[in-house]
Tab-separated table of C-alpha atoms in Angstrom:
chain	number	residue	atom	x	y	z
A	22	MET	CA	-15.882	96.262	-2.012
A	23	CYS	CA	-15.119	97.710	1.812
A	24	THR	CA	-12.292	98.836	2.944
A	25	LEU	CA	-11.177	99.996	6.476
A	26	THR	CA	-9.606	103.229	8.137
A	27	ARG	CA	-8.824	104.638	11.119
A	28	SER	CA	-9.082	108.356	12.480
A	29	THR	CA	-5.978	110.039	12.716
A	30	GLU	CA	-8.501	112.993	14.709
A	31	THR	CA	-9.892	113.277	18.095
A	32	GLN	CA	-12.834	114.299	20.070
A	33	GLY	CA	-12.787	117.289	22.209
A	34	ASN	CA	-12.010	115.949	25.209
A	35	GLY	CA	-8.668	113.953	24.379
A	36	THR	CA	-9.890	110.475	23.422
A	37	GLN	CA	-9.831	108.296	20.523
A	38	PRO	CA	-13.730	108.439	18.412
A	39	HIS	CA	-15.943	105.372	18.444
A	40	GLU	CA	-14.410	102.878	15.626
A	41	MET	CA	-16.170	99.812	13.271
A	42	ARG	CA	-12.736	98.260	13.404
A	43	SER	CA	-8.775	99.273	14.114
A	44	GLU	CA	-5.916	97.362	11.654
A	45	ASN	CA	-5.128	95.034	14.698
A	46	ASP	CA	-8.958	93.825	14.773
A	47	VAL	CA	-9.222	93.468	10.403
A	48	LEU	CA	-5.317	92.117	10.929
A	49	ARG	CA	-6.839	89.455	13.922
A	50	ILE	CA	-9.718	89.002	11.839
A	51	LEU	CA	-7.941	87.618	8.825
A	52	VAL	CA	-5.604	84.714	10.800
A	53	GLN	CA	-8.519	83.904	12.404
A	54	ILE	CA	-10.579	82.723	8.720
A	55	LEU	CA	-6.690	81.310	8.311
A	56	ARG	CA	-6.183	79.417	10.600
A	57	PHE	CA	-9.962	77.921	10.735
A	58	SER	CA	-9.122	77.562	6.919
A	59	ILE	CA	-5.666	75.790	7.618
A	60	ILE	CA	-8.097	73.788	9.912
A	61	GLN	CA	-11.079	72.994	7.626
A	62	PHE	CA	-8.019	71.423	5.193
A	63	HIS	CA	-6.008	69.921	6.738
A	64	ALA	CA	-9.233	67.166	8.462
A	65	ALA	CA	-10.808	67.431	4.806
A	66	PHE	CA	-6.974	66.012	3.806
A	67	ASP	CA	-6.598	63.707	6.517
A	68	CYS	CA	-9.614	62.160	5.493
A	69	LEU	CA	-9.138	61.966	2.086
A	70	VAL	CA	-5.748	59.973	3.068
A	71	HIS	CA	-8.464	57.452	5.229
A	72	LEU	CA	-9.879	56.734	2.500
A	73	VAL	CA	-6.859	55.965	-0.310
A	74	PHE	CA	-4.695	54.464	2.819
A	75	GLY	CA	-7.739	52.368	3.401
A	76	LEU	CA	-7.973	51.421	-0.506
A	77	TYR	CA	-5.124	50.049	-0.448
A	78	TYR	CA	-4.693	48.108	2.563
A	79	ASP	CA	-8.327	46.919	1.511
A	80	PHE	CA	-7.130	45.848	-2.615
A	81	ASN	CA	-3.571	45.532	-2.598
A	82	VAL	CA	-2.280	42.616	-1.320
A	83	LYS	CA	1.051	43.835	0.396
A	84	LYS	CA	-0.480	45.531	3.342
A	85	VAL	CA	1.726	47.867	3.563
A	86	PRO	CA	1.750	51.156	2.810
A	87	PRO	CA	2.477	52.953	-1.014
A	88	VAL	CA	5.482	54.749	-0.537
A	89	LYS	CA	7.279	53.119	-3.610
A	90	ASN	CA	10.253	50.316	-2.333
A	91	ASP	CA	10.220	52.058	1.149
A	92	ILE	CA	9.325	50.121	4.647
A	93	VAL	CA	7.520	52.674	6.091
A	94	LEU	CA	8.188	51.946	10.704
A	95	MET	CA	5.470	54.609	11.639
A	96	SER	CA	6.055	54.213	15.244
A	97	ALA	CA	9.186	53.152	16.888
A	98	SER	CA	9.807	52.221	20.887
A	99	GLU	CA	12.216	54.718	22.438
A	100	LEU	CA	14.942	51.666	22.803
A	101	ALA	CA	15.930	54.318	26.299
A	102	GLU	CA	15.188	53.517	29.414
A	103	LYS	CA	12.212	54.926	31.255
A	104	ILE	CA	13.832	55.743	34.321
A	105	SER	CA	13.851	59.195	36.714
A	106	ASN	CA	18.265	59.715	36.114
A	107	ARG	CA	17.611	60.039	32.703
A	108	ARG	CA	15.153	62.325	32.406
A	109	ASP	CA	16.997	64.727	30.435
A	110	HIS	CA	20.158	62.916	28.517
A	111	ARG	CA	19.449	62.799	24.732
A	112	SER	CA	21.228	60.103	22.281
A	113	GLU	CA	24.488	61.297	19.780
A	114	GLU	CA	22.858	59.142	17.611
A	115	ASP	CA	20.721	56.547	16.327
A	116	ALA	CA	21.044	53.036	17.453
A	117	THR	CA	22.322	50.567	14.831
A	118	VAL	CA	18.738	49.223	14.358
A	119	VAL	CA	17.309	52.902	13.886
A	120	ARG	CA	20.092	53.411	11.372
A	121	LEU	CA	19.218	50.649	9.520
A	122	VAL	CA	16.045	51.268	9.548
A	123	LYS	CA	16.430	54.987	7.631
A	124	ASP	CA	18.963	53.157	5.437
A	125	ALA	CA	15.821	50.798	4.213
A	126	GLY	CA	13.799	54.010	3.784
A	127	GLY	CA	11.965	54.103	6.957
A	128	ILE	CA	10.422	57.295	9.040
A	129	LEU	CA	10.238	57.104	12.344
A	130	ILE	CA	7.710	59.635	14.184
A	131	ALA	CA	6.797	58.680	17.228
A	132	LYS	CA	8.216	56.651	20.356
A	133	THR	CA	5.957	54.016	22.987
A	134	ASN	CA	6.160	54.310	26.809
A	135	ILE	CA	8.420	51.191	27.877
A	136	PRO	CA	8.900	50.246	31.914
A	137	GLU	CA	11.968	51.417	33.428
A	138	PHE	CA	14.322	50.406	32.403
A	139	ASN	CA	13.154	48.295	30.128
A	140	LEU	CA	12.615	44.694	32.598
A	141	TRP	CA	8.577	44.294	33.325
A	142	THR	CA	5.362	43.087	32.526
A	143	GLU	CA	3.796	46.885	32.675
A	144	SER	CA	4.791	49.658	30.577
A	145	ARG	CA	4.605	52.037	34.101
A	146	ASN	CA	7.114	54.976	34.959
A	147	HIS	CA	7.390	57.752	37.070
A	148	LEU	CA	7.772	59.560	33.573
A	149	TYR	CA	5.266	58.759	31.581
A	150	GLY	CA	1.851	56.791	33.186
A	151	GLN	CA	0.804	53.418	32.761
A	152	THR	CA	0.136	52.814	29.379
A	153	CYS	CA	-3.007	51.070	29.082
A	154	ASN	CA	-5.004	48.234	27.136
A	155	PRO	CA	-6.348	49.962	23.500
A	156	TYR	CA	-9.072	46.776	24.047
A	157	ASN	CA	-9.938	47.195	27.227
A	158	THR	CA	-7.818	50.301	29.076
A	159	THR	CA	-8.976	48.589	32.520
A	160	ARG	CA	-5.778	45.892	31.664
A	161	ASN	CA	-2.195	46.612	30.304
A	162	VAL	CA	-0.349	46.401	27.433
A	163	GLY	CA	2.665	43.945	28.719
A	164	GLY	CA	6.406	45.360	29.010
A	165	SER	CA	8.536	46.225	28.335
A	166	SER	CA	7.480	47.385	24.039
A	167	GLY	CA	3.808	47.154	25.585
A	168	GLY	CA	3.582	50.385	23.914
A	169	GLU	CA	4.524	49.287	21.240
A	170	GLY	CA	1.715	46.451	21.110
A	171	ALA	CA	-0.934	48.933	21.860
A	172	ILE	CA	-0.115	51.302	19.067
A	173	ILE	CA	-0.549	48.564	16.273
A	174	ALA	CA	-3.456	47.536	18.013
A	175	ALA	CA	-4.589	50.644	18.164
A	176	CYS	CA	-4.176	51.710	14.012
A	177	GLY	CA	-1.798	53.443	15.056
A	178	SER	CA	1.181	52.734	12.874
A	179	ALA	CA	1.842	50.438	10.835
A	180	PHE	CA	5.008	48.346	11.620
A	181	SER	CA	6.751	49.673	15.202
A	182	VAL	CA	10.781	48.325	16.471
A	183	ALA	CA	10.577	45.907	20.048
A	184	SER	CA	13.819	44.689	21.847
A	185	ASP	CA	13.348	41.596	23.335
A	186	ILE	CA	15.298	39.708	26.177
A	187	GLY	CA	12.754	37.961	27.821
A	188	GLY	CA	9.265	37.655	26.841
A	189	SER	CA	9.127	41.592	25.909
A	190	THR	CA	7.774	41.040	22.411
A	191	ASN	CA	5.874	37.941	21.339
A	192	ARG	CA	5.378	36.904	24.542
A	193	MET	CA	3.965	39.603	26.142
A	194	PRO	CA	3.062	42.489	23.835
A	195	ALA	CA	1.879	40.673	20.861
A	196	PHE	CA	-0.066	39.033	23.059
A	197	PHE	CA	-1.643	41.624	25.323
A	198	ASN	CA	-2.557	43.198	22.821
A	199	GLY	CA	-3.326	40.741	19.943
A	200	VAL	CA	-1.174	41.831	17.435
A	201	PHE	CA	1.651	39.652	15.796
A	202	GLY	CA	5.342	40.188	17.421
A	203	LEU	CA	8.445	38.029	16.494
A	204	LYS	CA	12.512	37.632	18.106
A	205	PRO	CA	14.795	36.420	16.058
A	206	SER	CA	16.983	33.920	16.402
A	207	GLU	CA	20.565	34.848	18.963
A	208	GLY	CA	22.798	36.955	17.796
A	209	LEU	CA	20.930	38.132	13.926
A	210	THR	CA	20.045	41.370	15.023
A	211	PRO	CA	22.264	44.170	16.445
A	212	LEU	CA	22.096	45.746	19.676
A	213	LYS	CA	24.813	48.712	20.110
A	214	GLY	CA	22.302	51.712	20.963
A	215	ILE	CA	19.716	49.059	23.487
A	216	ALA	CA	19.438	49.504	26.789
A	217	LEU	CA	22.705	51.357	26.919
A	218	ARG	CA	25.288	48.271	24.993
A	219	GLN	CA	27.923	49.546	22.986
A	220	GLN	CA	28.622	46.699	20.821
A	221	ASP	CA	26.496	45.489	17.951
A	222	TYR	CA	26.870	41.501	18.779
A	223	SER	CA	27.155	40.327	22.056
A	224	ASN	CA	26.287	36.589	23.900
A	225	SER	CA	23.132	37.986	24.698
A	226	MET	CA	19.548	37.317	24.864
A	227	ALA	CA	18.627	40.273	23.819
A	228	GLU	CA	17.262	40.919	20.277
A	229	ILE	CA	15.555	42.901	18.484
A	230	GLY	CA	12.530	41.911	16.471
A	231	PRO	CA	8.673	43.243	14.673
A	232	ILE	CA	5.596	43.691	15.972
A	233	CYS	CA	2.798	43.950	13.123
A	234	LYS	CA	-1.236	43.870	12.841
A	235	LYS	CA	-0.709	41.061	8.970
A	236	ALA	CA	1.941	38.304	9.802
A	237	GLU	CA	2.978	38.691	5.815
A	238	ASP	CA	4.012	41.468	7.411
A	239	LEU	CA	7.009	39.778	9.284
A	240	ILE	CA	9.118	39.523	6.812
A	241	PRO	CA	10.157	42.441	5.148
A	242	LEU	CA	10.614	44.211	8.682
A	243	CYS	CA	12.926	41.380	9.836
A	244	LYS	CA	15.090	42.097	6.599
A	245	VAL	CA	16.192	45.031	7.675
A	246	PHE	CA	16.488	45.060	11.294
A	247	ILE	CA	18.953	40.935	10.185
A	248	GLY	CA	20.536	43.522	8.541
A	249	GLU	CA	24.165	41.904	7.191
A	250	ARG	CA	23.822	39.293	8.575
A	251	LYS	CA	20.270	37.956	6.411
A	252	SER	CA	21.948	34.666	4.762
A	253	LEU	CA	21.775	32.621	8.227
A	254	LEU	CA	18.105	32.526	7.384
A	255	LYS	CA	15.733	31.569	5.087
A	256	LEU	CA	13.226	33.878	5.099
A	257	ASP	CA	11.980	33.634	1.541
A	258	GLN	CA	12.040	30.101	0.876
A	259	VAL	CA	7.785	28.154	0.816
A	260	VAL	CA	7.844	26.036	3.678
A	261	ASP	CA	5.962	22.760	3.560
A	262	LEU	CA	2.906	22.862	5.713
A	263	LYS	CA	2.567	18.935	5.705
A	264	SER	CA	5.784	18.190	6.416
A	265	LEU	CA	6.504	20.218	9.032
A	266	ASN	CA	6.607	17.877	12.604
A	267	ILE	CA	4.650	19.665	14.734
A	268	PHE	CA	5.123	19.237	18.850
A	269	TYR	CA	3.288	21.255	22.066
A	270	GLN	CA	4.371	21.279	25.355
A	271	GLU	CA	0.318	22.724	27.536
A	272	SER	CA	2.687	24.434	30.066
A	273	SER	CA	5.693	24.708	31.512
A	274	GLY	CA	5.271	23.396	34.891
A	275	ASP	CA	7.491	26.051	36.414
A	276	LEU	CA	5.225	27.106	40.093
A	277	ARG	CA	6.800	30.644	39.557
A	278	ALA	CA	5.132	31.347	36.122
A	279	SER	CA	1.864	32.747	35.830
A	280	GLY	CA	0.090	28.760	35.396
A	281	VAL	CA	-2.018	28.420	31.759
A	282	ASN	CA	-5.854	29.182	33.033
A	283	GLY	CA	-9.364	27.539	30.689
A	284	ASP	CA	-8.784	30.013	27.287
A	285	MET	CA	-5.686	29.925	26.731
A	286	LYS	CA	-5.505	25.984	26.766
A	287	ALA	CA	-8.396	25.779	24.518
A	288	ALA	CA	-6.471	27.801	22.147
A	289	LEU	CA	-3.726	26.140	22.161
A	290	LEU	CA	-5.557	22.871	21.569
A	291	LYS	CA	-7.794	24.807	18.920
A	292	ALA	CA	-3.884	25.013	16.753
A	293	VAL	CA	-2.707	21.654	17.370
A	294	ARG	CA	-6.161	20.281	16.029
A	295	HIS	CA	-5.693	22.765	13.199
A	296	PHE	CA	-2.220	21.555	11.891
A	297	LYS	CA	-2.458	17.483	13.297
A	298	GLU	CA	-4.880	18.221	9.877
A	299	VAL	CA	-3.053	19.390	8.000
A	300	THR	CA	0.690	17.619	9.070
A	301	GLY	CA	-1.209	14.011	10.141
A	302	SER	CA	0.748	14.984	13.506
A	303	ALA	CA	1.119	16.978	16.428
A	304	THR	CA	2.858	15.359	19.502
A	305	LYS	CA	2.885	15.838	22.899
A	306	ILE	CA	5.975	16.283	24.636
A	307	LYS	CA	7.512	17.766	27.931
A	308	ILE	CA	11.449	19.496	26.561
A	309	PRO	CA	13.738	18.549	29.343
A	310	GLY	CA	14.643	21.468	31.672
A	311	SER	CA	11.469	23.201	31.084
A	312	LYS	CA	10.124	23.490	34.004
A	313	TYR	CA	13.110	25.484	35.807
A	314	SER	CA	12.675	28.456	32.893
A	315	TYR	CA	12.918	31.017	35.837
A	316	ARG	CA	16.108	30.082	36.713
A	317	LEU	CA	17.506	29.656	34.078
A	318	TRP	CA	16.591	33.230	33.234
A	319	ARG	CA	17.903	34.412	36.492
A	320	PHE	CA	21.223	32.807	35.670
A	321	TRP	CA	21.481	33.815	32.151
A	322	MET	CA	19.950	37.902	33.427
A	323	THR	CA	23.381	37.752	35.327
A	324	GLN	CA	26.005	37.467	32.500
A	325	GLU	CA	24.602	40.233	30.600
A	326	SER	CA	26.810	42.844	29.554
A	327	VAL	CA	24.667	45.176	30.944
A	328	ASP	CA	25.442	46.377	35.311
A	329	TYR	CA	22.290	47.362	35.946
A	330	LYS	CA	22.753	48.420	38.923
A	331	THR	CA	24.820	51.131	37.800
A	332	SER	CA	22.978	51.969	34.820
A	333	ILE	CA	19.599	52.851	36.412
A	334	THR	CA	21.410	55.022	38.227
A	335	ASN	CA	23.249	57.245	35.419
A	336	GLY	CA	26.427	56.299	36.472
A	337	LYS	CA	25.449	58.293	39.143
A	338	TYR	CA	25.777	55.823	42.264
A	339	ARG	CA	26.081	52.172	42.546
A	340	ALA	CA	21.934	51.009	43.304
A	341	SER	CA	21.074	49.236	46.662
A	342	ALA	CA	17.983	47.538	47.006
A	343	VAL	CA	18.006	48.156	50.966
A	344	CYS	CA	18.460	51.860	50.265
A	345	GLU	CA	15.761	51.822	47.721
A	346	LEU	CA	13.201	49.365	50.072
A	347	TRP	CA	14.302	52.701	53.134
A	348	LYS	CA	13.767	55.434	50.093
A	349	LEU	CA	10.462	54.194	49.233
A	350	MET	CA	8.626	52.735	52.412
A	351	ARG	CA	9.062	57.053	53.213
A	352	GLY	CA	7.715	58.211	49.473
A	353	LYS	CA	10.844	59.845	48.360
A	354	SER	CA	12.395	56.673	45.273
A	355	ASP	CA	12.893	57.933	41.992
A	356	PHE	CA	12.375	53.900	41.207
A	357	THR	CA	8.917	51.837	39.953
A	358	LEU	CA	8.408	49.153	42.164
A	359	ALA	CA	9.794	46.908	39.635
A	360	ALA	CA	12.979	48.387	39.324
A	361	ILE	CA	13.286	47.406	42.623
A	362	ILE	CA	11.975	43.930	42.762
A	363	LYS	CA	15.573	43.701	40.145
A	364	LEU	CA	17.694	45.325	43.232
A	365	ILE	CA	16.027	42.444	45.169
A	366	ASP	CA	16.728	40.152	43.176
A	367	GLU	CA	20.120	40.384	42.565
A	368	ASP	CA	21.116	42.194	46.506
A	369	ILE	CA	19.007	39.739	47.941
A	370	LEU	CA	17.834	36.433	46.539
A	371	PRO	CA	20.640	33.361	46.016
A	372	LYS	CA	22.612	32.750	42.860
A	373	GLU	CA	22.185	29.666	40.920
A	374	ASN	CA	24.078	27.747	40.081
A	375	ALA	CA	26.872	28.379	36.932
A	376	GLU	CA	27.294	25.299	35.812
A	377	TRP	CA	23.474	23.687	36.371
A	378	ALA	CA	22.214	26.362	34.202
A	379	LYS	CA	24.415	26.463	31.713
A	380	SER	CA	24.550	22.335	31.347
A	381	VAL	CA	20.812	22.342	31.068
A	382	THR	CA	20.256	25.468	28.751
A	383	ALA	CA	22.906	22.547	26.515
A	384	ASN	CA	20.520	19.651	27.225
A	385	MET	CA	17.824	21.648	25.969
A	386	LYS	CA	18.999	23.443	22.757
A	387	LYS	CA	20.229	19.958	21.874
A	388	TYR	CA	16.716	17.958	22.533
A	389	LEU	CA	15.505	20.519	20.066
A	390	MET	CA	17.700	19.700	17.933
A	391	THR	CA	17.516	16.274	18.208
A	392	LYS	CA	13.894	16.517	18.077
A	393	ARG	CA	14.156	18.730	14.516
A	394	PHE	CA	11.494	20.560	17.250
A	395	GLN	CA	9.468	22.839	14.786
A	396	THR	CA	7.218	24.934	16.322
A	397	LEU	CA	4.772	25.311	19.168
A	398	PHE	CA	2.193	27.717	19.516
A	399	GLN	CA	3.981	30.604	21.038
A	400	VAL	CA	5.340	29.666	18.292
A	401	VAL	CA	8.983	28.769	18.677
A	402	ALA	CA	11.637	27.433	15.978
A	403	ALA	CA	15.365	25.920	16.384
A	404	PRO	CA	17.769	28.519	15.472
A	405	TYR	CA	18.079	29.635	13.015
A	406	ASN	CA	14.932	28.356	11.846
A	407	ASP	CA	12.878	31.450	11.617
A	408	HIS	CA	11.706	31.303	8.081
A	409	LEU	CA	9.251	27.843	9.764
A	410	CYS	CA	7.621	30.549	13.017
A	411	LEU	CA	6.482	32.750	10.476
A	412	ALA	CA	4.815	30.374	7.920
A	413	VAL	CA	2.962	28.182	10.842
A	414	ALA	CA	2.046	32.152	12.194
A	415	ARG	CA	0.514	33.400	8.934
A	416	GLU	CA	-1.266	29.813	8.836
A	417	LEU	CA	-2.983	30.216	11.658
A	418	GLU	CA	-3.771	33.499	11.226
A	419	LYS	CA	-5.214	32.132	7.541
A	420	ALA	CA	-7.254	28.584	9.615
A	421	HIS	CA	-8.962	31.413	12.535
A	422	GLY	CA	-8.182	34.839	11.521
A	423	GLY	CA	-6.044	37.412	13.345
A	424	TRP	CA	-5.633	40.973	13.746
A	425	VAL	CA	-8.924	42.600	15.219
A	426	PRO	CA	-9.130	46.416	15.326
A	427	PRO	CA	-10.698	48.022	19.297
A	428	ALA	CA	-13.977	47.851	19.387
């Protein structure tokens, strides 16, 4: 054993003698050795966890992390708006749905990117920039819960919390990233704490839903998110697929909406053929009023309780489309173009007739119920028939495959 010491003597010229090592040098070396050892141990432990969890996922039919009976939620969306005026804002309490997840044993370990104020078809803002698709970084991930779709697809999480008011869960992020998402029936999930809402249940198009890689994982998350209202659904009911009435529509016919390209239509018809074999029939329909889908969505957005023009400035003032356009042209606007487009929609474009919009919407809902309308390829069901959506999703996954990891 060699002990290094420091001499207290000085040379004749008053300088310290040459030393092989000082106590500080030894301490520094020991710290570096310890740091290197910890890093190596951490890497080895990560490999072990990855191996064990991988074997568990491969052979355990539950396909969820092995943490007793608890649900481990490994990622949660911000559930707040990425706007410059709220840069330093921190919530003082959890949103109700976050509390429900924590009460169920969930552990929230991450927040992901969303568009400014949760309203756009891609996840981009001035604070964190653009979220890119894990399958092709030149493509976007959808919105508003695009960061959630991306992190699920990239194996960064088992489940996630996502919000949906116009396609923000299953119709864009899940679709763009090749995973499963569900928007529950209207009025089921508590909304307090979501996009500045102050009430759990209100007349809103918004809902909270899960995104995950496996269709079978949607049900346990739905039970947690819905909480006390889960008795309104039949999530545990066994669905006989042969007894379902299958209807499909190839396009809404709304010229304002993106067209259905050949690949998407081929995928739809492939699913239709499969369910025709299972159920014996699949009927092509045209939902009355679907050609007005964008106009109807515009109207119902005006009925939401959140004041967009005030909220986007964090209550500092009411934003104006004209003022923000002028700032944008001079490079001085705090908001993204997407947020300003929403201001233009509210300030400049003509409003929809309320009586007309309510009548068309009511007729569409009546049509879905009287036709015993149950499923579409963007799997849709009549209110409180969410279990049918989930059964069809599991069948599609079984027949045609589901999530595929990014190459």
